[in-house]
Short mmCIF file of C-alpha atoms in Angstrom, two decimals:
data_model
loop_
_atom_site.label_atom_id
_atom_site.label_comp_id
_atom_site.label_asym_id
_atom_site.label_seq_id
_atom_site.Cartn_x
_atom_site.Cartn_y
_atom_site.Cartn_z
CA MET A 1 163.90 140.10 -177.56
CA ARG A 2 163.53 138.89 -174.00
CA ALA A 3 164.31 142.41 -172.70
CA ILE A 4 161.45 143.83 -174.80
CA GLN A 5 159.01 141.29 -173.39
CA LYS A 6 160.29 141.85 -169.86
CA SER A 7 160.01 145.63 -170.24
CA ASN A 8 156.38 145.41 -171.36
CA CYS A 9 155.60 142.97 -168.54
CA SER A 10 157.21 145.28 -165.97
CA GLN A 11 155.13 148.21 -167.21
CA ASP A 12 151.94 146.15 -166.89
CA ASN A 13 152.74 144.69 -163.45
CA GLY A 14 154.73 147.57 -161.97
CA ASN A 15 157.72 145.38 -161.00
CA GLU A 16 160.29 143.01 -162.49
CA VAL A 17 159.96 140.19 -159.94
CA THR A 18 157.08 138.44 -161.72
CA CYS A 19 158.55 138.99 -165.19
CA GLY A 20 160.94 136.13 -165.73
CA PHE A 21 161.36 134.81 -169.27
CA GLY A 22 163.65 132.12 -170.64
CA ASP A 23 166.12 132.52 -173.51
CA GLY A 24 165.56 129.31 -175.45
CA TYR A 25 162.41 130.32 -177.33
CA PHE A 26 163.96 133.57 -178.58
CA MET A 27 167.22 131.85 -179.51
CA LEU A 28 165.27 129.43 -181.71
CA ILE A 29 163.52 132.35 -183.42
CA PHE A 30 166.88 134.04 -184.00
CA GLY A 31 168.34 130.80 -185.34
CA ALA A 32 165.40 130.34 -187.74
CA MET A 33 165.95 133.85 -189.11
CA GLN A 34 169.64 133.08 -189.65
CA VAL A 35 168.87 129.84 -191.49
CA LEU A 36 166.90 131.86 -194.04
CA LEU A 37 169.40 134.74 -194.31
CA SER A 38 172.34 132.32 -194.56
CA GLN A 39 171.11 131.30 -198.01
CA ILE A 40 172.22 134.71 -199.33
CA PRO A 41 174.88 133.57 -201.85
CA ASN A 42 177.93 135.56 -200.74
CA PHE A 43 179.48 138.51 -198.92
CA HIS A 44 178.92 140.89 -201.84
CA ASN A 45 175.13 140.40 -201.63
CA ILE A 46 174.72 141.62 -198.03
CA GLN A 47 175.71 145.27 -198.39
CA TRP A 48 172.14 146.36 -197.60
CA LEU A 49 172.12 144.18 -194.49
CA SER A 50 175.45 145.58 -193.30
CA ILE A 51 174.27 149.19 -193.76
CA LEU A 52 171.03 148.46 -191.90
CA ALA A 53 172.98 146.87 -189.04
CA ALA A 54 175.29 149.90 -188.80
CA ILE A 55 172.32 152.30 -188.63
CA MET A 56 170.75 150.20 -185.87
CA SER A 57 173.98 150.18 -183.85
CA PHE A 58 174.14 153.99 -183.97
CA ALA A 59 170.50 154.19 -182.90
CA TYR A 60 170.72 152.00 -179.78
CA ALA A 61 174.12 153.43 -178.79
CA PHE A 62 172.73 156.97 -178.83
CA ILE A 63 169.63 155.89 -176.88
CA GLY A 64 171.63 153.96 -174.26
CA MET A 65 174.05 156.83 -173.83
CA GLY A 66 171.24 159.41 -173.55
CA LEU A 67 169.26 157.36 -171.04
CA SER A 68 172.38 156.84 -168.92
CA VAL A 69 173.18 160.56 -168.88
CA GLY A 70 169.56 161.25 -167.92
CA GLN A 71 169.72 158.70 -165.10
CA VAL A 72 172.91 160.24 -163.69
CA THR A 73 171.30 163.68 -163.84
CA GLU A 74 168.19 162.37 -162.09
CA ASN A 75 170.26 160.68 -159.37
CA GLY A 76 172.27 163.85 -158.83
CA HIS A 77 175.49 161.87 -158.44
CA ALA A 78 177.50 159.08 -160.04
CA GLU A 79 176.95 155.57 -158.70
CA GLY A 80 179.72 153.02 -158.21
CA SER A 81 183.33 153.42 -157.23
CA ILE A 82 186.80 153.27 -158.75
CA GLU A 83 187.29 149.78 -157.25
CA GLY A 84 184.27 148.36 -159.10
CA ILE A 85 182.18 145.45 -157.87
CA PRO A 86 183.20 144.24 -154.39
CA THR A 87 184.19 140.57 -154.16
CA SER A 88 184.79 138.09 -151.36
CA SER A 89 188.34 137.29 -152.47
CA GLY A 90 191.17 138.56 -154.60
CA ILE A 91 190.94 135.54 -156.91
CA GLU A 92 187.28 136.29 -157.67
CA LYS A 93 188.21 139.87 -158.48
CA LEU A 94 191.02 138.63 -160.73
CA TRP A 95 188.59 136.49 -162.75
CA LEU A 96 186.18 139.41 -163.14
CA VAL A 97 189.03 141.60 -164.40
CA ALA A 98 189.94 138.87 -166.90
CA GLN A 99 186.34 138.69 -168.14
CA ALA A 100 186.20 142.48 -168.44
CA LEU A 101 189.42 142.51 -170.48
CA GLY A 102 187.88 139.82 -172.69
CA ASP A 103 184.83 141.98 -173.36
CA ILE A 104 187.10 144.93 -174.17
CA ALA A 105 189.22 142.78 -176.49
CA PHE A 106 186.06 141.73 -178.33
CA SER A 107 185.02 145.37 -178.81
CA TYR A 108 186.92 145.64 -182.10
CA PRO A 109 186.28 142.28 -183.80
CA PHE A 110 186.31 143.62 -187.36
CA SER A 111 189.88 142.34 -187.76
CA VAL A 112 188.28 138.93 -188.37
CA ILE A 113 186.74 140.15 -191.64
CA LEU A 114 188.98 143.13 -192.47
CA ILE A 115 190.52 141.42 -195.52
CA GLU A 116 187.09 140.38 -196.83
CA ILE A 117 185.78 143.93 -196.43
CA GLN A 118 188.83 145.37 -198.21
CA ASP A 119 188.26 142.90 -201.04
CA THR A 120 184.84 144.46 -201.74
CA LEU A 121 186.27 147.98 -202.21
CA LYS A 122 186.79 149.57 -205.60
CA SER A 123 189.86 151.51 -206.72
CA PRO A 124 191.06 154.18 -207.18
CA PRO A 125 192.03 155.16 -204.56
CA PRO A 126 193.90 151.96 -203.59
CA GLU A 127 191.89 149.59 -201.41
CA ASN A 128 194.42 149.67 -198.56
CA VAL A 129 194.32 153.49 -198.44
CA THR A 130 190.51 153.50 -198.23
CA MET A 131 190.55 150.71 -195.64
CA LYS A 132 193.11 152.48 -193.46
CA ARG A 133 191.02 155.66 -193.44
CA ALA A 134 187.83 153.71 -192.74
CA SER A 135 189.47 151.74 -189.93
CA THR A 136 190.80 154.88 -188.27
CA ILE A 137 187.43 156.62 -188.39
CA SER A 138 185.52 153.55 -187.20
CA VAL A 139 187.87 152.89 -184.26
CA ILE A 140 187.60 156.53 -183.11
CA VAL A 141 183.79 156.56 -183.40
CA THR A 142 183.25 153.19 -181.72
CA THR A 143 185.71 154.04 -178.93
CA PHE A 144 183.72 157.21 -178.26
CA PHE A 145 180.47 155.25 -177.98
CA TYR A 146 182.03 152.47 -175.90
CA LEU A 147 183.51 154.90 -173.39
CA CYS A 148 180.33 156.96 -173.15
CA CYS A 149 178.01 153.97 -172.76
CA GLY A 150 180.39 152.18 -170.40
CA CYS A 151 181.21 155.15 -168.18
CA PHE A 152 177.76 156.74 -168.09
CA GLY A 153 176.15 153.31 -167.73
CA TYR A 154 178.26 152.52 -164.68
CA ALA A 155 177.69 156.02 -163.31
CA ALA A 156 173.93 155.46 -163.69
CA PHE A 157 173.67 152.01 -162.03
CA GLY A 158 176.96 151.47 -160.21
CA ASN A 159 177.63 147.89 -159.17
CA ASP A 160 174.14 146.87 -160.36
CA THR A 161 174.91 147.76 -163.99
CA PRO A 162 173.42 144.96 -166.17
CA GLY A 163 175.31 143.25 -168.98
CA ASN A 164 172.75 144.66 -171.41
CA LEU A 165 172.65 148.31 -170.33
CA LEU A 166 169.14 148.82 -171.69
CA THR A 167 167.60 146.27 -169.32
CA GLY A 168 168.38 148.67 -166.48
CA PHE A 169 165.68 150.96 -167.86
CA ALA A 170 162.90 148.35 -167.84
CA LEU A 171 160.72 150.60 -165.64
CA TYR A 172 161.58 153.78 -167.53
CA LYS A 173 158.43 155.84 -168.14
CA LYS A 174 159.09 156.01 -171.89
CA HIS A 175 159.47 152.25 -172.17
CA TRP A 176 158.69 152.38 -175.91
CA LEU A 177 162.06 154.08 -176.41
CA VAL A 178 163.84 151.27 -174.56
CA ASP A 179 161.88 148.69 -176.59
CA PHE A 180 162.89 150.45 -179.81
CA ALA A 181 166.55 150.42 -178.77
CA ASN A 182 166.38 146.70 -177.95
CA ALA A 183 164.71 146.08 -181.31
CA CYS A 184 167.65 147.91 -182.93
CA ILE A 185 170.01 145.50 -181.14
CA VAL A 186 168.08 142.54 -182.55
CA ILE A 187 168.24 143.89 -186.11
CA HIS A 188 171.93 144.79 -185.69
CA LEU A 189 172.87 141.31 -184.50
CA VAL A 190 170.80 139.63 -187.22
CA GLY A 191 172.93 141.52 -189.76
CA ALA A 192 176.19 141.15 -187.85
CA TYR A 193 175.78 137.36 -187.72
CA GLN A 194 175.72 137.27 -191.51
CA VAL A 195 178.58 139.76 -191.95
CA TYR A 196 180.83 137.54 -189.84
CA SER A 197 179.55 134.19 -191.12
CA GLN A 198 179.56 134.79 -194.87
CA PRO A 199 183.39 134.75 -195.22
CA LEU A 200 183.48 131.42 -193.37
CA PHE A 201 180.75 130.02 -195.61
CA ALA A 202 182.65 131.11 -198.72
CA ASN A 203 185.98 129.62 -197.56
CA VAL A 204 184.50 126.24 -196.65
CA GLU A 205 182.34 125.96 -199.76
CA ASN A 206 185.16 127.01 -202.11
CA TRP A 207 187.46 124.42 -200.52
CA LEU A 208 184.82 121.71 -200.98
CA ARG A 209 184.30 122.71 -204.63
CA PHE A 210 188.06 122.45 -205.17
CA LYS A 211 188.20 119.01 -203.51
CA PHE A 212 185.11 117.62 -205.28
CA PRO A 213 184.88 119.32 -208.69
CA ASP A 214 182.66 116.58 -210.17
CA SER A 215 180.12 116.36 -207.36
CA GLU A 216 176.63 117.53 -208.32
CA PHE A 217 175.73 117.93 -204.65
CA VAL A 218 178.58 120.39 -204.21
CA ASN A 219 178.55 122.23 -207.53
CA ARG A 220 175.11 122.06 -209.12
CA THR A 221 172.72 124.97 -208.64
CA TYR A 222 168.97 124.75 -209.21
CA SER A 223 166.67 127.64 -210.06
CA LEU A 224 163.70 127.78 -207.72
CA LYS A 225 160.68 130.03 -208.26
CA LEU A 226 158.16 130.57 -205.46
CA PRO A 227 154.89 132.51 -205.83
CA LEU A 228 155.23 136.28 -205.26
CA LEU A 229 159.01 135.95 -204.81
CA PRO A 230 161.91 136.44 -207.25
CA ALA A 231 163.68 133.41 -208.64
CA PHE A 232 166.08 131.80 -206.15
CA ARG A 233 169.17 129.73 -206.93
CA LEU A 234 169.35 126.68 -204.67
CA ASN A 235 172.53 124.74 -204.00
CA PHE A 236 172.34 121.66 -201.75
CA LEU A 237 175.82 122.17 -200.29
CA ARG A 238 174.94 125.75 -199.32
CA LEU A 239 171.60 124.65 -197.88
CA THR A 240 172.93 121.78 -195.77
CA PHE A 241 176.25 123.23 -194.57
CA ARG A 242 174.91 126.66 -193.66
CA THR A 243 171.83 125.23 -191.96
CA ALA A 244 174.01 122.85 -189.94
CA TYR A 245 176.33 125.72 -189.00
CA VAL A 246 173.47 127.92 -187.78
CA ALA A 247 171.91 125.00 -185.91
CA SER A 248 175.20 124.27 -184.15
CA THR A 249 175.77 127.89 -183.07
CA THR A 250 172.17 128.14 -181.88
CA GLY A 251 172.56 124.92 -179.89
CA ILE A 252 175.80 126.14 -178.27
CA ALA A 253 174.12 129.44 -177.40
CA MET A 254 171.23 127.60 -175.72
CA ILE A 255 173.64 125.44 -173.70
CA PHE A 256 175.79 128.42 -172.63
CA PRO A 257 173.50 131.50 -172.50
CA TYR A 258 176.11 133.72 -170.82
CA PHE A 259 176.62 136.71 -173.08
CA ASN A 260 179.57 138.54 -171.51
CA GLN A 261 181.50 135.39 -170.63
CA ILE A 262 181.06 133.98 -174.14
CA LEU A 263 182.35 137.25 -175.63
CA GLY A 264 185.39 136.94 -173.37
CA VAL A 265 186.09 133.40 -174.58
CA LEU A 266 185.76 134.43 -178.22
CA ALA A 267 188.06 137.38 -177.62
CA GLY A 268 190.60 135.15 -175.91
CA ILE A 269 190.64 132.91 -178.99
CA ILE A 270 190.72 135.51 -181.80
CA TYR A 271 192.27 138.61 -180.19
CA TYR A 272 195.94 137.61 -180.20
CA PRO A 273 196.28 135.78 -183.54
CA LEU A 274 194.22 138.25 -185.60
CA SER A 275 194.71 141.59 -183.84
CA ILE A 276 198.31 141.20 -182.62
CA TYR A 277 200.29 138.29 -184.08
CA PHE A 278 199.20 138.46 -187.73
CA PRO A 279 199.67 142.26 -188.17
CA VAL A 280 203.01 142.22 -186.35
CA GLU A 281 204.37 139.35 -188.43
CA MET A 282 203.16 141.01 -191.63
CA TYR A 283 204.85 144.27 -190.66
CA LEU A 284 208.12 142.55 -189.77
CA SER A 285 208.10 140.63 -193.05
CA LEU A 286 207.12 143.50 -195.36
CA GLY A 287 209.43 145.97 -193.63
CA ASN A 288 212.39 143.56 -193.58
CA ILE A 289 212.99 144.40 -189.92
CA GLU A 290 216.26 142.85 -188.78
CA ALA A 291 216.30 140.72 -185.65
CA TRP A 292 217.32 142.28 -182.34
CA THR A 293 217.01 145.84 -183.56
CA ALA A 294 215.12 148.25 -181.29
CA LYS A 295 211.98 148.08 -183.44
CA TRP A 296 212.14 144.27 -183.64
CA VAL A 297 212.47 143.93 -179.85
CA MET A 298 209.62 146.40 -179.27
CA LEU A 299 207.26 144.58 -181.64
CA ARG A 300 208.18 141.14 -180.26
CA THR A 301 207.59 142.40 -176.72
CA PHE A 302 204.25 143.84 -177.79
CA SER A 303 203.32 140.49 -179.35
CA ILE A 304 204.26 138.53 -176.21
CA VAL A 305 202.29 140.90 -173.96
CA GLY A 306 199.29 140.56 -176.31
CA PHE A 307 199.55 136.77 -176.08
CA LEU A 308 199.60 136.86 -172.27
CA VAL A 309 196.60 139.21 -172.16
CA GLY A 310 194.69 136.97 -174.57
CA LEU A 311 195.52 133.87 -172.52
CA PHE A 312 194.51 135.65 -169.31
CA THR A 313 191.13 136.68 -170.74
CA LEU A 314 190.50 133.20 -172.14
CA VAL A 315 191.16 131.46 -168.81
CA GLY A 316 189.14 134.03 -166.85
CA SER A 317 186.17 133.86 -169.22
CA ILE A 318 186.14 130.05 -169.20
CA GLU A 319 186.12 130.22 -165.41
CA GLY A 320 183.17 132.61 -165.64
CA ILE A 321 181.21 130.20 -167.86
CA VAL A 322 181.95 127.26 -165.54
CA SER A 323 180.93 129.27 -162.48
CA ALA A 324 177.74 130.49 -164.14
CA LYS A 325 176.88 126.95 -165.30
CA LEU A 326 177.46 125.44 -161.86
CA SER A 327 175.43 128.13 -160.14
#
């Protein structure tokens, strides 16, 4: 949202120097939207939102990739170097590598909600067969877009490549196209927030209903009818817990508005347990793999390496947040 405003300001003023805008106002708007959308009862009711978010992600990925290719063509050469951004010390470079690995590790976060997605599928064919095919296709497609946007983006801007690739085209003559792509990002993230939050809402609320079966606050639902709107079922637990959750995430985002570093921290926390440890342990258990066999040693080694990579990205990304906060 800020990038859209900055792009329009740059077009009016002819430069980006006088176009500085803060994040807080837009974060509050985003948080307010999520408070409303969070009242959607459950994961099964957001299919339309998930489809819309997927369409938006395709749209801005295509636009970012196309603009980057066009910029490289216009430059006549690829910017940057194989060494990447120059640093004053090896330690600084090490932390940047850790943050980059964190961003890469967060590129495939669907493992967090894979089970919930599989639970929404119908059979036949078996849910796991459909999910395996869908996962394979999605990983191939997203990897293609990530590599194209990452490589062409760096080739277009070199060491000055921004965290949000589209902000590099703020002075692009067809700025409406850049604004549209940024709007697609907004819509995508509005939907993605719900896709990832709804399973958490359901788990917490179901646990509370189990613990307090006689509580009206927890279990009673009221029918609410507003003018010009369909009837809405209001539950006070849903209203208070989900609103508090959105408010807390919005507050944290306003305190630490460092997109890439935050992604690295999140990746450091969820990458190993959900993408490495859990699948490996499931495979070892279901396959009855005996200890100290070649396959067992290979999988255990893979798990240990994944843990070290996750720890490395977590430490490096925390260092990045601290450095950004202090500066």
